[in-house]
Tab-separated table of C-alpha atoms in Angstrom:
chain	number	residue	atom	x	y	z
A	1187	MET	CA	-0.398	9.493	32.974
A	1188	ARG	CA	3.131	11.178	32.727
A	1189	ARG	CA	3.805	8.454	30.219
A	1190	ALA	CA	1.237	9.645	28.458
A	1191	MET	CA	1.995	12.664	28.186
A	1192	ILE	CA	5.014	11.310	27.570
A	1193	VAL	CA	4.307	9.514	24.320
A	1194	MET	CA	1.729	13.030	23.879
A	1195	ALA	CA	5.230	15.026	22.861
A	1196	ALA	CA	6.270	11.955	21.005
A	1197	THR	CA	3.405	11.743	18.740
A	1198	VAL	CA	2.949	15.798	18.248
A	1199	ALA	CA	5.994	15.966	16.608
A	1200	GLY	CA	5.686	12.695	14.790
A	1201	LEU	CA	3.448	15.171	13.005
A	1202	VAL	CA	5.414	18.053	12.429
A	1203	GLY	CA	7.249	15.434	10.304
A	1204	VAL	CA	4.488	14.640	8.294
A	1205	LEU	CA	3.374	17.834	7.693
A	1206	THR	CA	6.540	18.843	6.421
A	1207	PHE	CA	6.999	15.588	4.908
A	1208	ARG	CA	4.612	15.609	2.072
A	1209	THR	CA	2.940	19.733	1.259
A	1210	THR	CA	0.746	17.996	-1.832
A	1211	PRO	CA	-1.774	16.417	-2.660
A	1212	ALA	CA	-1.421	12.122	-2.901
A	1213	ARG	CA	-1.296	11.685	-6.308
A	1214	LEU	CA	-3.894	8.918	-7.402
A	1215	THR	CA	-4.098	7.284	-11.061
A	1216	LEU	CA	-7.439	7.762	-12.635
A	1217	GLY	CA	-8.254	5.146	-14.612
A	1218	ALA	CA	-6.324	2.448	-13.859
A	1219	LEU	CA	-9.179	-0.110	-14.516
A	1220	PRO	CA	-9.405	-3.349	-13.846
A	1221	GLY	CA	-7.628	-6.148	-16.236
A	1222	ALA	CA	-4.646	-4.333	-17.094
A	1223	SER	CA	-1.176	-4.738	-15.006
A	1224	VAL	CA	-0.471	-2.285	-12.575
A	1225	THR	CA	2.787	-1.314	-11.199
A	1226	ARG	CA	2.517	1.489	-8.604
A	1227	THR	CA	6.026	3.439	-8.768
A	1228	THR	CA	7.919	5.831	-6.440
A	1229	PRO	CA	8.317	9.087	-6.688
A	1230	PRO	CA	11.167	10.535	-5.946
A	1231	ALA	CA	11.717	11.336	-1.820
A	1232	ALA	CA	9.812	14.251	-1.336
A	1233	VAL	CA	11.903	17.426	-0.364
A	1234	ALA	CA	12.942	17.740	2.814
A	1235	GLY	CA	11.573	21.219	4.624
A	1236	ALA	CA	9.018	22.372	2.304
A	1237	PRO	CA	7.197	25.474	3.237
A	1238	PRO	CA	5.128	25.400	5.556
A	1239	PRO	CA	0.995	26.455	4.915
A	1240	PRO	CA	0.899	29.795	5.338
A	1241	SER	CA	0.885	31.875	8.611
A	1242	SER	CA	-3.631	31.215	10.102
A	1243	THR	CA	-5.595	32.630	12.854
A	1244	THR	CA	-6.256	29.916	14.529
A	1245	THR	CA	-9.026	30.239	16.539
A	1246	THR	CA	-9.499	28.131	19.769
A	1247	GLY	CA	-12.253	24.535	18.764
A	1248	ALA	CA	-15.076	24.442	21.492
A	1249	PRO	CA	-14.204	22.633	24.141
A	1250	PRO	CA	-14.207	18.351	23.445
A	1251	ALA	CA	-17.762	17.150	24.060
A	1252	PRO	CA	-18.956	13.520	25.407
A	1253	GLY	CA	-20.942	11.598	23.476
A	1254	PRO	CA	-22.354	10.999	20.574
A	1255	THR	CA	-22.402	14.588	18.542
A	1256	THR	CA	-24.368	15.164	15.015
A	1257	THR	CA	-24.512	17.899	12.622
A	1258	THR	CA	-26.803	19.152	10.710
A	1259	THR	CA	-25.648	20.909	7.005
A	1260	PRO	CA	-27.590	24.291	6.949
A	1261	ALA	CA	-29.114	25.736	3.827
A	1262	PRO	CA	-26.372	26.584	1.631
A	1263	THR	CA	-25.350	29.967	1.327
A	1264	THR	CA	-23.939	32.295	-1.452
A	1265	THR	CA	-21.497	33.862	0.984
A	1266	ALA	CA	-17.661	33.463	-0.310
A	1267	ALA	CA	-15.687	31.351	1.094
A	1268	PRO	CA	-13.575	32.775	3.312
A	1269	THR	CA	-9.660	32.359	3.348
A	1270	THR	CA	-8.233	32.900	7.223
A	1271	SER	CA	-8.199	29.793	8.613
A	1272	ARG	CA	-9.122	28.173	11.206
A	1273	THR	CA	-9.116	25.234	13.977
A	1274	ALA	CA	-11.270	23.504	15.834
A	1275	THR	CA	-10.492	19.991	17.882
A	1276	GLY	CA	-13.259	17.430	17.564
A	1277	ALA	CA	-15.052	15.153	20.325
A	1278	SER	CA	-13.065	12.997	22.691
A	1279	VAL	CA	-13.488	9.905	21.851
A	1280	ASN	CA	-12.830	6.305	23.244
A	1281	TYR	CA	-10.677	4.088	20.841
A	1282	ASN	CA	-9.243	1.041	22.454
A	1283	TRP	CA	-6.602	2.563	24.572
A	1284	GLY	CA	-8.120	5.224	25.716
A	1285	VAL	CA	-8.976	8.426	25.012
A	1286	MET	CA	-7.876	10.911	21.946
A	1287	SER	CA	-9.427	14.178	20.387
A	1288	VAL	CA	-8.127	15.075	17.345
A	1289	SER	CA	-8.370	18.955	16.072
A	1290	ALA	CA	-8.269	20.001	11.848
A	1291	THR	CA	-7.075	23.173	10.658
A	1292	VAL	CA	-8.919	25.009	7.601
A	1293	THR	CA	-8.007	27.722	4.826
A	1294	GLY	CA	-11.447	28.265	3.413
A	1295	THR	CA	-13.045	24.065	2.822
A	1296	ARG	CA	-9.476	22.931	2.632
A	1297	ILE	CA	-7.892	20.977	4.730
A	1298	THR	CA	-4.460	22.130	5.594
A	1299	LYS	CA	-3.755	20.319	9.063
A	1300	VAL	CA	-4.450	17.593	11.293
A	1301	PHE	CA	-2.935	17.291	14.337
A	1302	ILE	CA	-3.778	15.133	17.556
A	1303	ALA	CA	-5.157	17.452	20.250
A	1304	SER	CA	-5.341	14.923	23.364
A	1305	LEU	CA	-4.414	11.389	23.768
A	1306	ASP	CA	-4.651	9.290	27.235
A	1307	ASP	CA	-3.743	6.003	27.117
A	1308	GLY	CA	-3.244	5.170	30.500
A	1309	GLY	CA	0.121	4.557	30.487
A	1310	ASN	CA	-0.688	1.050	27.995
A	1311	SER	CA	3.290	0.771	27.441
A	1312	ARG	CA	1.339	-1.865	24.110
A	1313	SER	CA	-0.942	1.003	23.390
A	1314	GLN	CA	1.896	3.395	23.109
A	1315	SER	CA	4.339	1.647	20.741
A	1316	ILE	CA	1.708	1.813	18.429
A	1317	ASP	CA	0.120	5.224	18.152
A	1318	GLN	CA	3.699	6.867	17.983
A	1319	GLN	CA	3.607	4.511	15.101
A	1320	SER	CA	0.276	5.212	13.538
A	1321	ILE	CA	-1.264	8.717	14.765
A	1322	PRO	CA	1.289	10.781	11.767
A	1323	ILE	CA	-0.011	7.788	9.855
A	1324	LEU	CA	-3.271	8.530	10.082
A	1325	GLU	CA	-3.214	12.204	10.156
A	1326	GLN	CA	-1.331	11.929	6.433
A	1327	GLN	CA	-3.818	9.555	5.473
A	1328	ALA	CA	-6.932	12.044	6.635
A	1329	LEU	CA	-5.189	15.001	4.387
A	1330	GLN	CA	-4.501	12.172	1.297
A	1331	ALA	CA	-8.233	11.063	1.659
A	1332	GLN	CA	-9.262	14.346	0.984
A	1333	SER	CA	-6.960	15.075	-2.471
A	1334	ALA	CA	-8.902	11.610	-3.316
A	1335	ASN	CA	-12.339	13.227	-3.355
A	1336	ILE	CA	-13.837	10.304	-1.459
A	1337	GLN	CA	-16.471	10.211	1.219
A	1338	GLY	CA	-14.737	6.995	3.776
A	1339	VAL	CA	-11.750	4.583	4.217
A	1340	SER	CA	-11.748	1.341	5.027
A	1341	GLY	CA	-9.194	0.000	6.316
A	1342	ALA	CA	-8.324	-2.147	9.219
A	1343	SER	CA	-7.015	-0.116	12.368
A	1344	TYR	CA	-9.360	0.558	15.548
A	1345	THR	CA	-6.893	3.620	16.100
A	1346	SER	CA	-8.078	4.865	12.890
A	1347	ALA	CA	-12.005	5.012	14.154
A	1348	GLY	CA	-11.517	6.788	17.070
A	1349	PHE	CA	-8.863	8.894	14.512
A	1350	ALA	CA	-11.549	9.327	12.135
A	1351	GLN	CA	-14.532	9.987	13.788
A	1352	SER	CA	-12.836	13.197	15.871
A	1353	LEU	CA	-11.532	14.390	12.989
A	1354	GLN	CA	-15.290	14.165	10.647
A	1355	SER	CA	-16.185	16.130	14.509
A	1356	ALA	CA	-13.849	19.155	14.652
A	1357	LEU	CA	-14.784	19.603	10.857
A	1358	GLY	CA	-17.991	19.546	11.483
A	1359	LYS	CA	-17.114	22.346	13.731
A	1360	LEU	CA	-16.251	24.177	10.660
A	1361	ASN	CA	-18.702	23.299	8.769
A	1362	VAL	CA	-16.911	21.207	6.355
A	1363	LYS	CA	-17.087	17.568	5.241
B	1394	MET	CA	-26.510	17.534	-0.118
B	1395	HIS	CA	-24.612	16.462	2.799
B	1396	LEU	CA	-26.963	17.255	5.430
B	1397	VAL	CA	-26.665	14.723	8.566
B	1398	HIS	CA	-23.076	14.076	9.904
B	1399	HIS	CA	-23.737	12.402	13.135
B	1400	LEU	CA	-20.887	9.809	15.168
B	1401	GLU	CA	-22.401	6.829	17.694
B	1402	GLU	CA	-20.777	5.240	20.217
B	1403	VAL	CA	-21.710	1.541	19.700
B	1404	MET	CA	-20.364	-1.760	19.480
B	1405	GLY	CA	-16.906	-1.018	21.480
B	1406	THR	CA	-15.982	1.041	18.356
B	1407	VAL	CA	-17.112	4.137	16.859
B	1408	VAL	CA	-19.672	4.711	13.613
B	1409	THR	CA	-20.492	7.808	11.193
B	1410	ILE	CA	-24.143	7.789	9.749
B	1411	ASP	CA	-23.373	10.558	7.335
B	1412	VAL	CA	-27.055	11.584	5.164
B	1413	TYR	CA	-26.798	12.788	1.378
B	1414	ALA	CA	-30.739	14.565	0.768
B	1415	HIS	CA	-32.683	16.351	-1.144
B	1416	ALA	CA	-31.988	20.541	-0.561
B	1417	ALA	CA	-34.889	21.059	0.110
B	1418	ALA	CA	-35.374	18.360	2.967
B	1419	PRO	CA	-36.056	19.654	6.276
B	1420	SER	CA	-33.659	17.863	8.158
B	1421	VAL	CA	-36.694	17.303	11.054
B	1422	GLU	CA	-37.525	14.957	9.025
B	1423	ILE	CA	-34.318	13.118	8.713
B	1424	THR	CA	-32.921	13.029	12.202
B	1425	PRO	CA	-35.766	10.207	13.211
B	1426	LEU	CA	-34.542	8.367	10.390
B	1427	VAL	CA	-30.915	8.767	11.829
B	1428	ASP	CA	-32.213	8.125	15.437
B	1429	ARG	CA	-33.914	4.683	15.050
B	1430	ALA	CA	-30.700	3.848	13.285
B	1431	CYS	CA	-29.017	4.396	16.197
B	1432	LEU	CA	-31.177	2.128	18.177
B	1433	LEU	CA	-30.608	-0.780	15.781
B	1434	LEU	CA	-26.907	-1.041	16.233
B	1435	HIS	CA	-27.316	-0.269	19.898
B	1436	GLN	CA	-29.494	-2.973	20.534
B	1437	ALA	CA	-27.926	-5.669	18.435
B	1438	ASP	CA	-24.816	-4.284	20.089
B	1439	ASP	CA	-26.814	-5.426	23.484
B	1440	VAL	CA	-28.106	-8.340	21.571
B	1441	PHE	CA	-24.593	-9.623	20.541
B	1442	SER	CA	-21.905	-8.422	22.721
B	1443	THR	CA	-19.923	-10.975	23.574
B	1444	TRP	CA	-18.081	-8.689	26.105
B	1445	LYS	CA	-21.358	-7.849	28.432
B	1446	PRO	CA	-21.551	-10.930	30.549
B	1447	ASP	CA	-25.949	-10.440	30.587
B	1448	SER	CA	-26.330	-9.996	26.693
B	1449	PRO	CA	-28.236	-12.670	25.354
B	1450	MET	CA	-25.486	-13.762	22.933
B	1451	SER	CA	-22.824	-14.652	25.931
B	1452	ARG	CA	-24.873	-16.332	27.689
B	1453	LEU	CA	-26.089	-18.795	25.287
B	1454	ARG	CA	-21.928	-19.062	24.282
B	1455	ARG	CA	-22.436	-20.370	28.740
B	1456	GLY	CA	-25.106	-22.491	27.903
B	1457	GLU	CA	-26.831	-20.238	30.390
B	1458	ILE	CA	-29.669	-20.343	27.821
B	1459	THR	CA	-30.635	-21.948	24.463
B	1460	CYS	CA	-31.030	-20.402	20.489
B	1461	ALA	CA	-34.737	-20.889	21.338
B	1462	GLN	CA	-34.654	-18.492	24.902
B	1463	ALA	CA	-32.609	-15.953	22.927
B	1464	PRO	CA	-34.274	-12.859	20.790
B	1465	PRO	CA	-35.530	-13.789	17.222
B	1466	GLU	CA	-32.680	-12.114	15.749
B	1467	VAL	CA	-29.437	-14.587	17.498
B	1468	ALA	CA	-31.085	-17.869	15.026
B	1469	GLU	CA	-31.827	-14.837	12.223
B	1470	VAL	CA	-27.865	-14.174	12.616
B	1471	LEU	CA	-26.490	-17.562	13.030
B	1472	GLU	CA	-28.266	-18.778	10.107
B	1473	LEU	CA	-26.591	-15.798	8.215
B	1474	CYS	CA	-23.522	-16.887	10.233
B	1475	ALA	CA	-24.017	-20.957	8.339
B	1476	THR	CA	-23.992	-19.167	4.902
B	1477	ALA	CA	-21.224	-16.662	5.403
B	1478	ARG	CA	-18.914	-20.046	6.008
B	1479	ASP	CA	-20.781	-21.833	3.332
B	1480	LEU	CA	-19.884	-19.253	1.085
B	1481	SER	CA	-16.557	-18.655	1.978
B	1482	GLY	CA	-15.002	-22.480	2.213
B	1483	GLY	CA	-15.067	-23.165	5.829
B	1484	TRP	CA	-12.705	-19.805	5.925
B	1485	PHE	CA	-14.849	-17.981	7.640
B	1486	ASP	CA	-16.225	-20.708	10.735
B	1487	PRO	CA	-17.913	-18.459	13.985
B	1488	TRP	CA	-18.265	-21.681	15.745
B	1489	ALA	CA	-14.853	-22.821	14.816
B	1490	LEU	CA	-13.184	-19.929	17.098
B	1491	PRO	CA	-11.794	-21.016	20.750
B	1492	GLY	CA	-14.105	-19.865	23.781
B	1493	GLY	CA	-17.239	-20.868	21.848
B	1494	VAL	CA	-19.530	-19.693	18.805
B	1495	ASP	CA	-18.649	-16.509	18.260
B	1496	PRO	CA	-20.632	-14.424	15.145
B	1497	THR	CA	-18.860	-10.862	16.164
B	1498	GLY	CA	-17.667	-10.870	12.718
B	1499	PHE	CA	-20.858	-11.004	11.172
B	1500	VAL	CA	-22.348	-8.970	13.496
B	1501	LYS	CA	-20.726	-5.213	13.501
B	1502	GLY	CA	-21.371	-5.506	9.557
B	1503	TRP	CA	-24.873	-6.793	9.763
B	1504	ALA	CA	-25.607	-4.459	12.203
B	1505	ALA	CA	-24.723	-1.819	10.180
B	1506	GLN	CA	-26.552	-2.994	7.335
B	1507	ARG	CA	-29.639	-2.691	8.781
B	1508	ALA	CA	-28.928	0.463	10.556
B	1509	LEU	CA	-28.102	1.688	6.581
B	1510	ASP	CA	-31.785	0.575	5.512
B	1511	VAL	CA	-34.222	1.780	7.565
B	1512	LEU	CA	-31.952	5.434	6.263
B	1513	VAL	CA	-33.845	4.761	2.485
B	1514	SER	CA	-36.081	7.555	1.960
B	1515	PRO	CA	-37.509	9.875	-0.323
B	1516	LEU	CA	-36.156	12.855	0.845
B	1517	VAL	CA	-32.906	10.736	0.804
B	1518	THR	CA	-30.207	10.209	-2.396
B	1519	GLY	CA	-27.496	8.332	-0.573
B	1520	ALA	CA	-26.038	7.442	3.066
B	1521	ILE	CA	-23.395	5.745	4.576
B	1522	VAL	CA	-22.732	3.961	7.438
B	1523	ASN	CA	-18.813	3.429	8.768
B	1524	ALA	CA	-18.327	1.176	11.175
B	1525	ALA	CA	-14.394	1.324	12.354
B	1526	GLY	CA	-13.838	1.033	8.603
B	1527	ASP	CA	-16.417	-1.736	7.268
B	1528	ILE	CA	-19.267	0.248	5.393
B	1529	ALA	CA	-22.320	0.222	4.141
B	1530	GLY	CA	-23.859	2.719	1.766
B	1531	PHE	CA	-26.199	3.568	-0.524
B	1532	GLY	CA	-27.057	6.106	-3.512
B	1533	GLY	CA	-24.436	8.779	-3.327
B	1534	PRO	CA	-23.361	11.877	-2.638
B	1535	GLY	CA	-25.355	14.346	-5.195
B	1536	GLY	CA	-25.944	13.949	-8.227
B	1537	SER	CA	-25.391	11.158	-10.264
B	1538	ARG	CA	-21.680	10.356	-8.606
B	1539	PRO	CA	-21.760	7.438	-7.082
B	1540	PHE	CA	-19.943	7.092	-3.076
B	1541	ARG	CA	-15.933	6.692	-3.157
B	1542	PHE	CA	-13.725	5.474	-0.235
B	1543	GLY	CA	-10.404	5.182	0.139
B	1544	ILE	CA	-8.524	1.176	1.914
B	1545	VAL	CA	-5.668	1.531	3.771
B	1546	ASP	CA	-2.414	0.110	2.269
B	1547	PRO	CA	-1.473	-2.406	5.125
B	1548	THR	CA	2.634	-2.009	4.167
B	1549	ALA	CA	2.004	1.901	4.076
B	1550	PRO	CA	-0.974	2.332	6.160
B	1551	GLY	CA	0.433	5.949	5.964
B	1552	ASP	CA	-1.719	5.776	2.152
B	1553	LEU	CA	-4.731	5.267	0.385
B	1554	ILE	CA	-3.686	1.487	-1.207
B	1555	CYS	CA	-6.670	2.345	-4.178
B	1556	VAL	CA	-9.963	4.179	-4.076
B	1557	VAL	CA	-13.139	1.967	-4.976
B	1558	GLU	CA	-16.937	2.764	-5.722
B	1559	PRO	CA	-19.038	-0.207	-4.518
B	1560	PRO	CA	-22.176	-0.960	-5.469
B	1561	ALA	CA	-22.966	-1.260	-1.737
B	1562	ALA	CA	-20.940	-2.128	1.118
B	1563	LEU	CA	-17.317	-2.746	1.380
B	1564	ALA	CA	-14.813	-4.401	4.054
B	1565	THR	CA	-11.388	-4.678	4.735
B	1566	SER	CA	-9.626	-7.519	7.918
B	1567	GLY	CA	-5.699	-8.053	7.922
B	1568	THR	CA	-3.894	-8.254	9.918
B	1569	TYR	CA	-2.508	-3.994	11.382
B	1570	GLU	CA	-5.789	-4.408	12.610
B	1571	ARG	CA	-5.709	-4.674	16.693
B	1572	GLY	CA	-5.381	-8.159	18.230
B	1573	ALA	CA	-5.071	-10.934	16.422
B	1574	HIS	CA	-8.873	-11.634	15.263
B	1575	LEU	CA	-8.073	-13.474	12.625
B	1576	PHE	CA	-8.417	-17.089	13.589
B	1577	ASP	CA	-7.610	-19.641	10.705
B	1578	PRO	CA	-10.471	-22.319	11.385
B	1579	ARG	CA	-8.757	-25.461	9.368
B	1580	SER	CA	-5.952	-24.925	10.921
B	1581	GLY	CA	-7.272	-24.070	14.571
B	1582	ARG	CA	-3.954	-21.133	14.627
B	1583	PRO	CA	-4.484	-17.191	14.903
B	1584	MET	CA	-3.031	-16.803	11.512
B	1585	ALA	CA	-3.278	-14.708	8.238
B	1586	ARG	CA	-2.135	-14.623	5.193
B	1587	VAL	CA	-2.308	-11.517	2.937
B	1588	ALA	CA	-2.312	-8.290	4.503
B	1589	SER	CA	-4.889	-7.443	3.674
B	1590	ALA	CA	-7.982	-8.077	1.812
B	1591	SER	CA	-11.696	-5.980	1.157
B	1592	VAL	CA	-15.321	-7.219	-0.174
B	1593	THR	CA	-17.333	-5.626	-2.202
B	1594	GLY	CA	-20.892	-6.366	-2.233
B	1595	PRO	CA	-25.098	-6.157	-1.734
B	1596	ASP	CA	-24.369	-6.381	1.722
B	1597	LEU	CA	-21.467	-5.550	4.473
B	1598	GLY	CA	-22.969	-8.173	6.617
B	1599	LEU	CA	-21.201	-11.323	4.120
B	1600	ALA	CA	-18.638	-8.899	3.009
B	1601	ASP	CA	-17.624	-7.934	6.630
B	1602	ALA	CA	-17.244	-11.902	6.991
B	1603	LEU	CA	-15.622	-13.229	3.421
B	1604	ALA	CA	-13.339	-10.138	4.434
B	1605	THR	CA	-12.035	-12.198	7.136
B	1606	ALA	CA	-11.952	-15.681	5.524
B	1607	VAL	CA	-9.810	-13.980	2.640
B	1608	ALA	CA	-7.435	-12.729	4.967
B	1609	VAL	CA	-7.435	-16.105	6.303
B	1610	ALA	CA	-7.096	-17.941	2.820
B	1611	GLY	CA	-4.726	-15.608	1.224
B	1612	GLY	CA	-4.910	-16.575	-2.683
B	1613	ASP	CA	-7.072	-19.530	-2.528
B	1614	GLY	CA	-9.849	-17.037	-1.115
B	1615	LEU	CA	-10.321	-14.571	-4.497
B	1616	GLY	CA	-11.749	-17.803	-6.409
B	1617	VAL	CA	-14.348	-18.297	-2.940
B	1618	VAL	CA	-15.653	-14.731	-3.460
B	1619	GLU	CA	-15.405	-14.784	-7.055
B	1620	ALA	CA	-18.111	-17.532	-7.056
B	1621	VAL	CA	-20.272	-15.403	-4.833
B	1622	ASP	CA	-22.738	-13.200	-6.846
B	1623	GLY	CA	-23.023	-9.906	-6.599
B	1624	PHE	CA	-19.057	-9.855	-4.107
B	1625	GLU	CA	-15.683	-8.520	-4.969
B	1626	ALA	CA	-12.249	-9.012	-3.738
B	1627	MET	CA	-9.062	-7.449	-3.668
B	1628	THR	CA	-5.676	-9.009	-1.382
B	1629	VAL	CA	-2.560	-7.001	-0.093
B	1630	ASP	CA	0.770	-9.255	0.247
B	1631	PHE	CA	3.043	-8.565	2.996
B	1632	ASP	CA	5.035	-6.896	-0.006
B	1633	GLY	CA	2.826	-4.072	-1.555
B	1634	SER	CA	1.037	-6.139	-4.304
B	1635	MET	CA	-2.553	-5.922	-5.095
B	1636	HIS	CA	-4.710	-9.546	-7.206
B	1637	TRP	CA	-8.321	-8.941	-7.650
B	1638	THR	CA	-11.005	-9.863	-8.914
B	1639	PRO	CA	-12.234	-9.572	-12.196
B	1640	GLY	CA	-15.733	-7.204	-11.201
B	1641	PHE	CA	-13.658	-4.964	-8.577
B	1642	PRO	CA	-15.129	-1.816	-8.806
B	1643	MET	CA	-11.491	-0.463	-8.655
B	1644	ALA	CA	-12.014	3.275	-8.951
B	1645	ALA	CA	-8.207	4.364	-8.986
B	1646	ILE	CA	-4.742	3.115	-8.000
B	1647	GLY	CA	-2.389	4.762	-5.441
B	1648	GLU	CA	1.265	5.247	-5.512
B	1649	ALA	CA	4.020	4.398	-3.442
B	1650	ALA	CA	4.094	6.650	-0.947
B	1651	PRO	CA	8.014	8.418	-0.676
B	1652	SER	CA	7.958	6.567	2.639
B	1653	ALA	CA	10.562	5.072	5.006
B	1654	GLY	CA	12.623	2.909	2.490
B	1655	GLY	CA	10.853	3.961	-1.348
B	1656	GLN	CA	10.670	0.443	-2.237
B	1657	GLY	CA	8.641	0.377	-5.417
B	1658	HIS	CA	5.819	-2.312	-5.055
B	1659	ASP	CA	4.447	-4.292	-8.301
B	1660	GLY	CA	0.963	-5.080	-8.551
B	1661	SER	CA	-0.508	-8.101	-10.088
B	1662	ARG	CA	-4.473	-8.473	-11.128
B	1663	SER	CA	-4.546	-12.244	-10.649
B	1664	ALA	CA	-5.171	-14.316	-13.088
B	1665	LEU	CA	-8.350	-15.797	-11.833
B	1666	PRO	CA	-9.914	-18.269	-10.573
B	1667	GLY	CA	-7.892	-20.164	-8.038
B	1668	SER	CA	-4.784	-18.714	-9.255
B	1669	PRO	CA	-2.176	-19.378	-7.045
B	1670	GLY	CA	-0.723	-16.524	-5.013
B	1671	PRO	CA	2.539	-16.420	-3.262
B	1672	ASN	CA	1.130	-16.737	0.065
B	1673	ARG	CA	0.508	-20.064	-0.262
């Protein structure tokens, strides 16, 4: 357990790095049709030390709930979107190396931050290296997915499933889809 | 509108069910459909899990029961697996795996597709069952828009390599997936010839099987999928270059991320059918 806590700290540090690394939405080239030759270009390296998100009011999310979670959207209302930032923690989700939960911060309906709230892999050394590598990546994916206006992500990463599920649970608590 | 977002822990992972319905649809009408979908997922897990020693599939693998003594879904799935094996040119072969026949590579997609099918209702405009990145869906999020899904860049997993609008199903297999589950039935050894392979089509069970086949077969696999009616495929090589079949429902191509190394990637459409891939 002590080792797991160390991993968590390292992971959170990694997330902070990612968050300052990319503060603009990912760019996707629309309209690139099949049949065209495609060259993926590399934009200039992100500017280090980009400004942090606006200061936020953080409300503590409900404690992680075990088991399946269903969120039902209430009827749409016409109230103005709130502009304060809110944070919630998603359900604790089993992934193949342990249990993790993800927190999300939203401003209005826009996700501004995604981070690991808890991670317990029982000190498994293999999972530690994978988690340290993959979790900052997953956080970045979540922010990218939002900018791409998509309803899901397909990939061959087992860890990402747990991450995505807990994240979606967190967003459900914040009424953000 | 997005009416239901449900997480179900099943099949060793978490499956997401999203239901989009007309604004007037009462959620009490939708909830039983979601419950029914979840029941099907759990039933599939109970029958086919190779991790549960008492599951009919485990007992069949140990020779304790015959196919005729197992629940009828077992024969159904094995028959579908045989079809998938033939359609994949033998690159997907549950009978070639060490330890005896193992339809796991088909069952997750098959079960998700079955779960999705019970969500069809006049009240529902669209629904998605996302089984750990293998996605079955119908309809769309509202209006006449189709669902859009991102595909992870296997060479820079922090990025999406593209966005697709599949007709129904999208499955991705790759070597960055946990464990060396990709197995080459021709060499009898764990093997993959591309970093990841994605397949779209009308059915997630077959899409899942074909994605596994293409990940193992590499460039040859694109031609194999191209020959299967309604299915399309896209591969990402280990150097990040992309190839896809002419009908692959590409909606957008992602730009390479400003990640460590900062190397650009050159992607190009493959000249199908059966063009030599760089990894052959």
